[in-house]
Amino acid sequence: ETGVTQTPRHLVMGMTNKKSLKCEQHLGHNAMYWYKQSAKKPLELMFVYNFKEQTENNSVPSRFSPECPNSSHLFLHLHTLQPEDSALYLCASSQDQGLSLGNTIYFGEGSWLTVV
Amino acid sequence: GIQVEQSPPDLILQEGANSTLRCNFSDSVNNLQWFHQNPWGQLINLFYIPSGTKQNGRLSATTVATERYSLLYISSSQTTDSGVYFCAVSGGGADGLTFGKGTHLIIQP
């Protein structure tokens, strides 16, 4: 257990569906992240939230919509996805966004998403 | 941004063998972490090591920041060590970690 919990662990959705991924951290951290891991590619940073404010959006298509209601919860809302969006989506957290200060980042178990 | 290269991409060893995984990065870093991803996708923190040497049981890591590389050593490999090992770095900017492509390690009984 890393203190970061993701649900659901597996999700299959059609291209016209709307679904959400949920992440909760029990570490008292202030920064939360969404990463995407596709086959044969490095992990890609999607979004960063620091103290509930979005501070980074790495050119992610609008069909992915993040929401951070508080420092402990992070959602990724999905709508009209494409088959190429099928991937492992990983949530992570750190004490704050300043990783240069020596903060360790902790990952959840990931949500395996398949778009059909 | 910072580029991270890991080698080798794939490694197959017999149980009991030792291995060295390498991570090269293109610029100075303030944060470097090694992770192990198990077959179920879970990323487990192994080391936070922007410089120096650390050891944890059969695993140890060394980062030579001035030469921009880090090494992960696994001794007396076990089948449970199988998985993908990632190196990830941060240069001090406002974004998260930048990951390498990983080393896929298979330990055969």
Coordinates of N, CA and C in Angstrom, one line a residue:
Chain A
E1 N 0.8 -1.2 0.0 CA 0.0 0.0 0.0 C 0.9 1.3 0.0
T2 N 0.6 2.1 -0.9 CA 1.4 3.4 -1.0 C 0.7 4.5 -0.4
G3 N -0.6 4.4 0.0 CA -1.4 5.5 0.5 C -2.1 6.2 -0.6
V4 N -2.0 5.8 -1.8 CA -2.8 6.4 -3.0 C -3.7 5.3 -3.5
T5 N -4.9 5.5 -3.6 CA -5.9 4.5 -4.0 C -6.6 5.0 -5.2
Q6 N -6.7 4.1 -6.2 CA -7.4 4.4 -7.5 C -8.6 3.5 -7.7
T7 N -9.7 4.0 -8.2 CA -10.8 3.2 -8.6 C -11.4 3.7 -9.9
P8 N -11.9 2.9 -10.8 CA -11.8 1.4 -10.7 C -10.5 1.0 -11.2
R9 N -10.1 -0.3 -10.9 CA -8.9 -0.8 -11.3 C -8.9 -1.1 -12.8
H10 N -10.1 -1.5 -13.3 CA -10.3 -1.8 -14.7 C -11.5 -1.2 -15.2
L11 N -11.5 -0.7 -16.4 CA -12.7 0.0 -17.0 C -12.7 -0.3 -18.5
V12 N -13.8 -0.7 -19.0 CA -14.0 -0.9 -20.4 C -15.2 0.1 -20.8
M13 N -14.9 0.9 -21.8 CA -16.0 1.9 -22.1 C -16.0 2.1 -23.6
G14 N -17.2 2.4 -24.1 CA -17.4 2.7 -25.5 C -17.1 4.1 -25.8
M15 N -16.9 4.4 -27.1 CA -16.4 5.7 -27.5 C -17.5 6.8 -27.2
T16 N -18.7 6.4 -27.0 CA -19.7 7.5 -26.7 C -20.0 7.6 -25.2
N17 N -19.4 6.7 -24.4 CA -19.6 6.7 -22.9 C -19.0 7.9 -22.2
K18 N -19.5 8.2 -21.0 CA -18.9 9.1 -20.1 C -18.6 8.3 -18.8
K19 N -17.3 8.4 -18.4 CA -16.9 7.7 -17.2 C -15.9 8.5 -16.4
S20 N -15.6 8.1 -15.2 CA -14.7 8.9 -14.4 C -13.7 7.9 -13.7
L21 N -12.5 8.3 -13.6 CA -11.5 7.7 -12.7 C -11.4 8.5 -11.4
K22 N -11.2 7.7 -10.3 CA -11.1 8.4 -9.0 C -9.8 8.1 -8.4
C23 N -9.2 9.0 -7.7 CA -8.0 8.9 -7.0 C -8.1 9.5 -5.6
E24 N -7.6 8.8 -4.6 CA -7.7 9.4 -3.2 C -6.3 9.1 -2.6
Q25 N -5.8 10.1 -1.9 CA -4.5 9.9 -1.2 C -4.7 10.2 0.3
H26 N -4.1 9.3 1.1 CA -4.2 9.4 2.5 C -2.9 9.8 3.2
L27 N -2.1 10.5 2.5 CA -0.7 10.9 2.9 C -0.6 12.3 3.4
G28 N -1.7 13.1 3.3 CA -1.6 14.5 3.7 C -0.8 15.3 2.7
H29 N -0.7 14.8 1.4 CA 0.0 15.6 0.4 C -0.8 16.7 -0.2
N30 N -0.1 17.7 -0.8 CA -0.8 18.8 -1.4 C -0.8 18.8 -2.9
A31 N 0.0 18.0 -3.5 CA 0.1 17.9 -5.0 C -0.3 16.5 -5.5
M32 N -1.1 16.5 -6.5 CA -1.6 15.3 -7.1 C -1.4 15.4 -8.6
Y33 N -1.2 14.2 -9.2 CA -0.9 14.1 -10.6 C -1.7 13.0 -11.3
W34 N -1.9 13.2 -12.6 CA -2.4 12.1 -13.5 C -1.3 11.9 -14.5
Y35 N -0.9 10.6 -14.7 CA 0.0 10.1 -15.7 C -0.7 9.1 -16.6
K36 N -0.3 9.1 -17.8 CA -0.8 8.1 -18.8 C 0.4 7.2 -19.2
Q37 N 0.2 5.8 -19.1 CA 1.2 4.9 -19.6 C 0.6 4.0 -20.7
S38 N 1.1 4.3 -21.9 CA 0.7 3.5 -23.1 C 1.8 2.4 -23.3
A39 N 1.4 1.4 -24.1 CA 2.3 0.3 -24.4 C 3.6 0.9 -25.1
K40 N 4.7 0.4 -24.7 CA 6.0 0.8 -25.3 C 6.3 2.3 -25.3
K41 N 5.7 3.0 -24.4 CA 6.0 4.4 -24.3 C 6.3 4.8 -22.8
P42 N 7.1 5.8 -22.6 CA 7.3 6.2 -21.2 C 6.1 6.8 -20.6
L43 N 6.0 6.9 -19.3 CA 4.9 7.5 -18.6 C 4.9 9.0 -19.0
E44 N 3.6 9.4 -19.3 CA 3.4 10.8 -19.8 C 2.6 11.6 -18.7
L45 N 3.2 12.7 -18.3 CA 2.5 13.5 -17.3 C 1.3 14.2 -18.1
M46 N 0.1 14.1 -17.5 CA -1.1 14.7 -18.0 C -1.4 16.0 -17.3
F47 N -1.7 15.9 -16.0 CA -2.1 17.1 -15.2 C -1.4 17.1 -13.9
V48 N -1.3 18.3 -13.4 CA -0.7 18.5 -12.0 C -1.6 19.5 -11.3
Y49 N -2.0 19.1 -10.1 CA -2.7 20.0 -9.2 C -1.9 20.2 -7.9
N50 N -1.8 21.5 -7.5 CA -1.1 21.8 -6.3 C -2.1 22.7 -5.4
F51 N -2.3 22.2 -4.2 CA -3.3 22.9 -3.3 C -4.6 23.1 -4.1
K52 N -5.1 22.1 -4.8 CA -6.4 22.0 -5.5 C -6.4 22.9 -6.8
E53 N -5.3 23.6 -7.1 CA -5.3 24.4 -8.3 C -4.5 23.7 -9.4
Q54 N -5.0 23.7 -10.6 CA -4.3 23.0 -11.7 C -3.2 23.9 -12.1
T55 N -2.0 23.3 -12.1 CA -0.8 24.1 -12.5 C -0.1 23.6 -13.7
E56 N -0.6 22.5 -14.2 CA 0.1 21.9 -15.4 C -1.0 21.2 -16.2
N57 N -0.9 21.4 -17.5 CA -1.8 20.7 -18.5 C -0.9 20.4 -19.7
N58 N -0.4 19.2 -19.8 CA 0.6 18.9 -20.9 C -0.1 18.7 -22.2
S59 N -0.8 19.7 -22.7 CA -1.5 19.5 -24.0 C -2.4 18.3 -24.1
V60 N -3.1 18.1 -23.1 CA -4.0 16.9 -23.1 C -5.3 17.3 -23.8
P61 N -5.8 16.4 -24.7 CA -7.1 16.7 -25.3 C -8.2 16.9 -24.4
S62 N -9.2 17.7 -24.8 CA -10.3 18.1 -23.9 C -11.2 17.0 -23.6
R63 N -11.1 15.9 -24.2 CA -11.9 14.7 -23.9 C -11.5 14.1 -22.5
F64 N -10.4 14.6 -22.0 CA -9.9 14.3 -20.6 C -10.1 15.5 -19.8
S65 N -10.9 15.4 -18.7 CA -11.2 16.6 -17.9 C -10.9 16.3 -16.5
P66 N -9.9 16.9 -15.9 CA -9.6 16.6 -14.5 C -10.4 17.5 -13.5
E67 N -10.6 17.0 -12.3 CA -11.3 17.7 -11.3 C -10.6 17.4 -9.9
C68 N -10.3 18.4 -9.2 CA -9.7 18.3 -7.9 C -10.5 19.0 -6.8
P69 N -11.5 18.4 -6.2 CA -12.3 19.1 -5.2 C -11.6 19.5 -3.9
N70 N -10.6 18.7 -3.6 CA -9.8 19.0 -2.4 C -8.4 18.3 -2.5
S71 N -7.6 18.5 -1.6 CA -6.2 18.1 -1.7 C -6.1 16.5 -1.7
S72 N -7.1 15.9 -1.2 CA -7.0 14.4 -1.1 C -7.7 13.7 -2.2
H73 N -8.4 14.3 -3.1 CA -9.2 13.6 -4.1 C -8.9 14.2 -5.5
L74 N -8.8 13.4 -6.5 CA -8.5 13.8 -7.8 C -9.3 12.9 -8.8
F75 N -10.0 13.5 -9.7 CA -10.8 12.8 -10.7 C -10.3 13.0 -12.1
L76 N -10.6 12.0 -12.9 CA -10.3 12.2 -14.4 C -11.6 11.8 -15.1
H77 N -12.3 12.8 -15.6 CA -13.5 12.6 -16.3 C -13.2 12.3 -17.8
L78 N -13.9 11.3 -18.3 CA -13.6 10.8 -19.6 C -14.9 10.8 -20.5
H79 N -14.7 11.4 -21.7 CA -15.9 11.4 -22.6 C -15.5 11.4 -24.0
T80 N -16.2 10.7 -24.8 CA -15.9 10.5 -26.2 C -14.5 10.2 -26.5
L81 N -14.0 9.2 -25.8 CA -12.6 8.7 -26.0 C -12.4 7.9 -27.3
Q82 N -11.2 7.8 -27.7 CA -10.8 7.0 -28.8 C -10.1 5.8 -28.4
P83 N -10.1 4.7 -29.3 CA -9.4 3.5 -28.9 C -7.9 3.7 -28.6
E84 N -7.3 4.7 -29.2 CA -5.9 5.0 -28.9 C -5.7 5.6 -27.5
D85 N -6.8 5.9 -26.8 CA -6.7 6.4 -25.4 C -6.6 5.2 -24.4
S86 N -6.7 4.0 -24.9 CA -6.6 2.8 -24.1 C -5.2 2.8 -23.5
A87 N -5.1 2.7 -22.1 CA -3.8 2.8 -21.5 C -4.0 2.5 -20.0
L88 N -2.9 2.6 -19.3 CA -2.9 2.5 -17.8 C -2.8 4.0 -17.3
Y89 N -3.8 4.4 -16.5 CA -3.8 5.8 -16.0 C -3.4 5.7 -14.6
L90 N -2.3 6.4 -14.2 CA -1.8 6.4 -12.9 C -1.9 7.7 -12.2
C91 N -2.4 7.7 -11.0 CA -2.5 8.8 -10.1 C -1.3 8.8 -9.2
A92 N -0.8 10.0 -8.8 CA 0.3 10.1 -7.9 C 0.1 11.3 -7.0
S93 N 0.9 11.3 -5.9 CA 0.8 12.5 -5.1 C 2.2 12.7 -4.5
S94 N 2.5 14.0 -4.1 CA 3.7 14.3 -3.4 C 3.4 15.4 -2.4
Q95 N 4.3 15.7 -1.5 CA 4.0 16.7 -0.4 C 3.6 18.0 -1.0
D96 N 4.4 18.4 -2.0 CA 3.9 19.6 -2.8 C 4.5 19.5 -4.1
Q97 N 4.3 20.4 -5.0 CA 4.7 20.3 -6.4 C 6.2 20.5 -6.5
G98 N 6.9 21.0 -5.5 CA 8.3 21.3 -5.7 C 9.1 20.0 -5.5
L99 N 9.1 19.2 -6.5 CA 9.9 17.9 -6.4 C 11.4 18.2 -6.3
S100 N 11.8 19.4 -6.7 CA 13.2 19.7 -6.5 C 13.6 19.9 -5.1
L101 N 12.6 20.0 -4.2 CA 12.9 20.1 -2.8 C 13.1 18.8 -2.1
G102 N 13.1 17.7 -2.9 CA 13.3 16.4 -2.3 C 12.1 15.6 -2.0
N103 N 10.9 16.1 -2.4 CA 9.7 15.3 -2.2 C 9.6 14.1 -3.0
T104 N 9.3 13.0 -2.4 CA 9.1 11.8 -3.1 C 7.7 11.7 -3.6
I105 N 7.5 11.2 -4.8 CA 6.2 11.0 -5.4 C 5.8 9.6 -5.2
Y106 N 4.5 9.4 -4.9 CA 3.9 8.0 -4.6 C 2.8 7.8 -5.6
F107 N 2.8 6.6 -6.2 CA 1.8 6.2 -7.2 C 0.7 5.3 -6.6
G108 N -0.5 5.4 -7.2 CA -1.5 4.5 -7.0 C -1.3 3.2 -7.9
E109 N -2.2 2.3 -7.8 CA -2.1 1.0 -8.5 C -2.5 1.2 -10.0
G110 N -3.1 2.3 -10.3 CA -3.4 2.5 -11.7 C -4.8 2.0 -12.1
S111 N -5.4 2.6 -13.1 CA -6.6 2.2 -13.7 C -6.4 1.8 -15.1
W112 N -6.7 0.5 -15.4 CA -6.5 0.0 -16.8 C -7.8 0.4 -17.6
L113 N -7.6 1.2 -18.6 CA -8.7 1.7 -19.4 C -8.6 1.0 -20.8
T114 N -9.8 0.5 -21.2 CA -9.9 0.0 -22.6 C -11.1 0.7 -23.2
V115 N -10.8 1.3 -24.4 CA -11.9 2.0 -25.1 C -12.2 1.1 -26.4
V116 N -13.5 0.8 -26.5 CA -13.9 -0.1 -27.6 C -14.8 0.6 -28.5
Chain B
G1 N 13.0 19.9 -22.5 CA 13.0 19.3 -21.2 C 14.1 18.2 -21.1
I2 N 14.2 17.7 -19.9 CA 15.2 16.7 -19.6 C 14.9 15.4 -20.4
Q3 N 16.0 14.8 -20.9 CA 15.8 13.5 -21.6 C 16.4 12.5 -20.6
V4 N 15.7 11.3 -20.6 CA 16.1 10.2 -19.7 C 16.3 9.0 -20.5
E5 N 17.4 8.4 -20.5 CA 17.6 7.1 -21.2 C 18.0 6.0 -20.3
Q6 N 17.4 4.9 -20.4 CA 17.7 3.7 -19.6 C 18.2 2.6 -20.4
S7 N 19.1 1.8 -19.8 CA 19.7 0.7 -20.5 C 20.0 -0.4 -19.5
P8 N 19.9 -1.7 -19.9 CA 19.4 -2.1 -21.2 C 17.9 -2.0 -21.2
P9 N 17.3 -2.1 -22.4 CA 15.8 -2.1 -22.4 C 15.2 -3.4 -21.9
D10 N 15.9 -4.5 -22.1 CA 15.4 -5.8 -21.7 C 16.6 -6.6 -21.1
L11 N 16.3 -7.3 -20.1 CA 17.3 -8.1 -19.4 C 16.7 -9.4 -18.9
I12 N 17.3 -10.5 -19.3 CA 16.8 -11.8 -18.8 C 18.0 -12.5 -18.0
L13 N 17.7 -12.9 -16.8 CA 18.7 -13.4 -15.9 C 18.2 -14.7 -15.2
Q14 N 19.1 -15.5 -14.7 CA 18.7 -16.6 -13.9 C 18.6 -16.2 -12.4
E15 N 17.8 -16.8 -11.7 CA 17.7 -16.5 -10.3 C 19.1 -16.6 -9.6
G16 N 19.4 -15.7 -8.8 CA 20.7 -15.7 -8.1 C 21.7 -14.8 -8.7
A17 N 21.4 -14.4 -10.0 CA 22.4 -13.5 -10.6 C 22.3 -12.1 -10.1
N18 N 23.4 -11.3 -10.4 CA 23.4 -9.9 -10.1 C 23.2 -9.1 -11.4
S19 N 22.7 -7.9 -11.2 CA 22.4 -7.0 -12.4 C 22.7 -5.6 -12.1
T20 N 23.0 -4.8 -13.2 CA 23.2 -3.4 -13.0 C 22.3 -2.7 -14.1
L21 N 21.5 -1.8 -13.7 CA 20.6 -1.0 -14.6 C 21.1 0.4 -14.6
R22 N 21.1 1.0 -15.8 CA 21.7 2.4 -15.9 C 20.6 3.4 -16.3
C23 N 20.8 4.6 -15.8 CA 19.9 5.7 -16.2 C 20.8 6.9 -16.5
N24 N 20.7 7.4 -17.7 CA 21.4 8.6 -18.1 C 20.4 9.8 -18.3
F25 N 20.8 10.9 -17.8 CA 19.9 12.1 -18.0 C 20.7 13.3 -18.6
S26 N 20.0 14.1 -19.3 CA 20.6 15.1 -20.1 C 20.9 16.4 -19.4
D27 N 20.4 16.7 -18.2 CA 20.7 17.9 -17.6 C 20.8 17.7 -16.1
S28 N 21.1 18.7 -15.3 CA 21.2 18.6 -13.9 C 19.9 18.4 -13.3
V29 N 19.8 17.6 -12.3 CA 18.5 17.2 -11.6 C 18.6 17.5 -10.1
N30 N 17.4 17.8 -9.6 CA 17.3 17.9 -8.1 C 16.5 16.8 -7.5
N31 N 16.0 15.9 -8.3 CA 15.2 14.8 -7.8 C 15.4 13.7 -8.8
L32 N 15.7 12.5 -8.3 CA 15.8 11.3 -9.1 C 15.3 10.1 -8.3
Q33 N 14.4 9.4 -8.9 CA 13.8 8.3 -8.2 C 13.8 7.0 -9.1
W34 N 14.0 5.9 -8.4 CA 13.9 4.6 -9.1 C 12.6 3.9 -8.6
F35 N 11.9 3.3 -9.6 CA 10.7 2.7 -9.3 C 10.7 1.2 -9.9
H36 N 10.0 0.4 -9.3 CA 9.7 -1.0 -9.8 C 8.2 -1.1 -10.1
Q37 N 7.9 -1.4 -11.3 CA 6.5 -1.6 -11.7 C 6.2 -3.1 -11.8
N38 N 5.3 -3.6 -11.0 CA 5.0 -5.0 -11.0 C 4.1 -5.4 -12.2
P39 N 3.9 -6.7 -12.4 CA 3.0 -7.0 -13.5 C 1.6 -6.5 -13.5
W40 N 1.1 -6.1 -12.3 CA -0.2 -5.5 -12.2 C -0.3 -4.0 -12.4
G41 N 0.9 -3.4 -12.6 CA 0.9 -2.0 -12.9 C 1.3 -1.1 -11.8
Q42 N 1.4 -1.6 -10.6 CA 1.8 -0.8 -9.4 C 3.2 -0.4 -9.5
L43 N 3.4 0.9 -9.3 CA 4.8 1.5 -9.3 C 5.2 1.6 -7.8
I44 N 6.3 1.0 -7.5 CA 6.8 1.0 -6.1 C 8.0 1.8 -6.0
N45 N 8.1 2.7 -5.1 CA 9.3 3.5 -4.9 C 10.4 2.6 -4.4
L46 N 11.5 2.7 -5.0 CA 12.7 2.0 -4.5 C 13.7 3.0 -3.8
F47 N 14.1 4.0 -4.5 CA 15.0 5.0 -4.0 C 14.7 6.4 -4.4
Y48 N 14.9 7.3 -3.5 CA 15.0 8.7 -3.9 C 16.5 9.0 -3.8
I49 N 17.1 9.3 -4.9 CA 18.6 9.4 -4.9 C 19.1 10.4 -5.9
P50 N 19.0 11.7 -5.7 CA 19.5 12.7 -6.6 C 21.0 12.7 -6.6
S51 N 21.7 12.2 -5.6 CA 23.1 12.0 -5.6 C 23.5 11.0 -4.5
G52 N 24.7 10.5 -4.6 CA 25.2 9.6 -3.6 C 24.8 8.2 -3.8
T53 N 24.9 7.4 -2.7 CA 24.7 6.0 -2.7 C 23.7 5.6 -1.6
K54 N 22.8 4.7 -1.9 CA 21.9 4.2 -0.9 C 21.8 2.7 -1.0
Q55 N 21.5 2.0 0.0 CA 21.3 0.5 0.0 C 20.0 0.2 0.7
N56 N 19.3 -0.8 0.2 CA 18.1 -1.3 0.9 C 18.0 -2.8 0.6
G57 N 18.6 -3.6 1.5 CA 18.6 -5.1 1.3 C 19.4 -5.4 0.1
R58 N 18.8 -6.2 -0.8 CA 19.6 -6.6 -2.0 C 19.7 -5.5 -3.1
L59 N 19.1 -4.4 -2.9 CA 19.1 -3.4 -3.9 C 20.0 -2.2 -3.4
S60 N 20.7 -1.6 -4.3 CA 21.4 -0.4 -4.0 C 21.4 0.5 -5.2
A61 N 21.6 1.8 -5.0 CA 21.7 2.7 -6.1 C 22.7 3.7 -5.9
T62 N 23.3 4.2 -7.0 CA 24.3 5.2 -6.9 C 24.0 6.3 -8.0
T63 N 24.0 7.5 -7.7 CA 23.9 8.6 -8.6 C 25.1 9.5 -8.6
V64 N 25.7 9.6 -9.8 CA 26.8 10.6 -10.0 C 26.3 11.8 -10.7
A65 N 25.9 12.8 -10.0 CA 25.1 13.9 -10.5 C 26.0 14.7 -11.5
T66 N 27.3 14.8 -11.2 CA 28.2 15.6 -12.1 C 28.3 14.9 -13.4
E67 N 28.2 13.6 -13.5 CA 28.3 12.9 -14.8 C 26.9 12.5 -15.3
R68 N 25.9 12.9 -14.6 CA 24.5 12.7 -15.1 C 24.1 11.3 -15.4
Y69 N 24.4 10.4 -14.4 CA 23.9 9.0 -14.5 C 23.6 8.5 -13.2
S70 N 22.8 7.4 -13.2 CA 22.5 6.7 -11.9 C 22.5 5.2 -12.3
L71 N 22.8 4.4 -11.3 CA 22.9 3.0 -11.5 C 22.1 2.3 -10.4
L72 N 21.3 1.3 -10.7 CA 20.6 0.5 -9.8 C 21.2 -0.9 -9.8
Y73 N 21.6 -1.4 -8.7 CA 22.2 -2.7 -8.5 C 21.2 -3.7 -7.9
I74 N 21.0 -4.8 -8.4 CA 20.2 -5.9 -7.8 C 21.1 -7.1 -7.6
S75 N 21.2 -7.5 -6.4 CA 22.1 -8.7 -6.1 C 21.2 -9.9 -5.8
S76 N 21.7 -11.1 -6.1 CA 21.0 -12.3 -5.8 C 19.6 -12.3 -6.2
S77 N 19.4 -12.0 -7.5 CA 18.0 -11.8 -8.0 C 17.0 -12.9 -7.7
Q78 N 15.8 -12.6 -7.4 CA 14.7 -13.5 -7.2 C 13.6 -13.3 -8.2
T79 N 12.8 -14.3 -8.4 CA 11.8 -14.2 -9.5 C 10.8 -13.0 -9.2
T80 N 10.7 -12.7 -7.9 CA 9.8 -11.6 -7.6 C 10.4 -10.2 -8.0
D81 N 11.7 -10.2 -8.4 CA 12.3 -9.0 -8.9 C 11.9 -8.6 -10.3
S82 N 11.2 -9.6 -11.0 CA 10.8 -9.3 -12.3 C 9.9 -8.2 -12.4
G83 N 9.9 -7.5 -13.6 CA 9.1 -6.3 -13.8 C 9.8 -5.3 -14.5
V84 N 9.3 -4.1 -14.6 CA 9.9 -3.0 -15.3 C 10.5 -2.0 -14.2
Y85 N 11.7 -1.6 -14.4 CA 12.4 -0.7 -13.5 C 12.5 0.7 -14.2
F86 N 11.9 1.7 -13.6 CA 12.0 3.0 -14.2 C 12.8 4.0 -13.4
C87 N 13.5 4.8 -14.1 CA 14.2 5.9 -13.5 C 13.4 7.2 -13.9
A88 N 13.3 8.1 -13.0 CA 12.5 9.3 -13.2 C 13.2 10.5 -12.6
V89 N 13.2 11.6 -13.2 CA 14.0 12.8 -12.7 C 13.1 14.1 -12.8
S90 N 13.6 15.0 -12.0 CA 13.0 16.4 -12.1 C 14.1 17.4 -12.0
G91 N 14.0 18.4 -12.9 CA 15.1 19.4 -13.0 C 14.8 20.6 -12.1
G92 N 13.7 20.5 -11.4 CA 13.4 21.6 -10.5 C 12.4 22.5 -11.0
G93 N 11.8 22.2 -12.1 CA 10.7 23.0 -12.6 C 9.4 22.7 -11.9
A94 N 8.3 23.2 -12.4 CA 7.0 23.1 -11.7 C 6.3 21.8 -12.1
D95 N 6.8 21.1 -13.1 CA 6.1 19.9 -13.5 C 6.5 18.7 -12.7
G96 N 6.0 17.5 -13.0 CA 6.3 16.3 -12.3 C 7.5 15.7 -12.8
L97 N 7.7 14.4 -12.5 CA 8.9 13.7 -12.9 C 8.8 13.3 -14.4
T98 N 10.0 13.3 -15.0 CA 10.1 12.8 -16.4 C 10.7 11.4 -16.3
F99 N 10.0 10.5 -16.9 CA 10.4 9.0 -16.9 C 11.2 8.6 -18.1
G100 N 12.1 7.6 -17.8 CA 12.7 6.9 -18.9 C 11.8 5.8 -19.4
K101 N 12.2 5.1 -20.4 CA 11.3 4.0 -21.0 C 11.4 2.8 -20.2
G102 N 12.3 2.7 -19.3 CA 12.3 1.5 -18.4 C 13.2 0.4 -18.9
T103 N 13.6 -0.5 -17.9 CA 14.3 -1.7 -18.2 C 13.4 -2.9 -17.8
H104 N 13.0 -3.7 -18.8 CA 12.2 -4.9 -18.5 C 13.0 -6.0 -18.0
L105 N 12.9 -6.4 -16.8 CA 13.8 -7.4 -16.2 C 12.9 -8.7 -16.0
I106 N 13.5 -9.8 -16.5 CA 12.8 -11.1 -16.3 C 13.8 -12.0 -15.5
I107 N 13.4 -12.5 -14.4 CA 14.3 -13.4 -13.6 C 13.7 -14.8 -13.7
Q108 N 14.4 -15.7 -14.3 CA 14.0 -17.1 -14.5 C 14.4 -18.0 -13.4
P109 N 13.5 -18.9 -13.0 CA 13.9 -19.8 -11.9 C 14.9 -20.8 -12.3

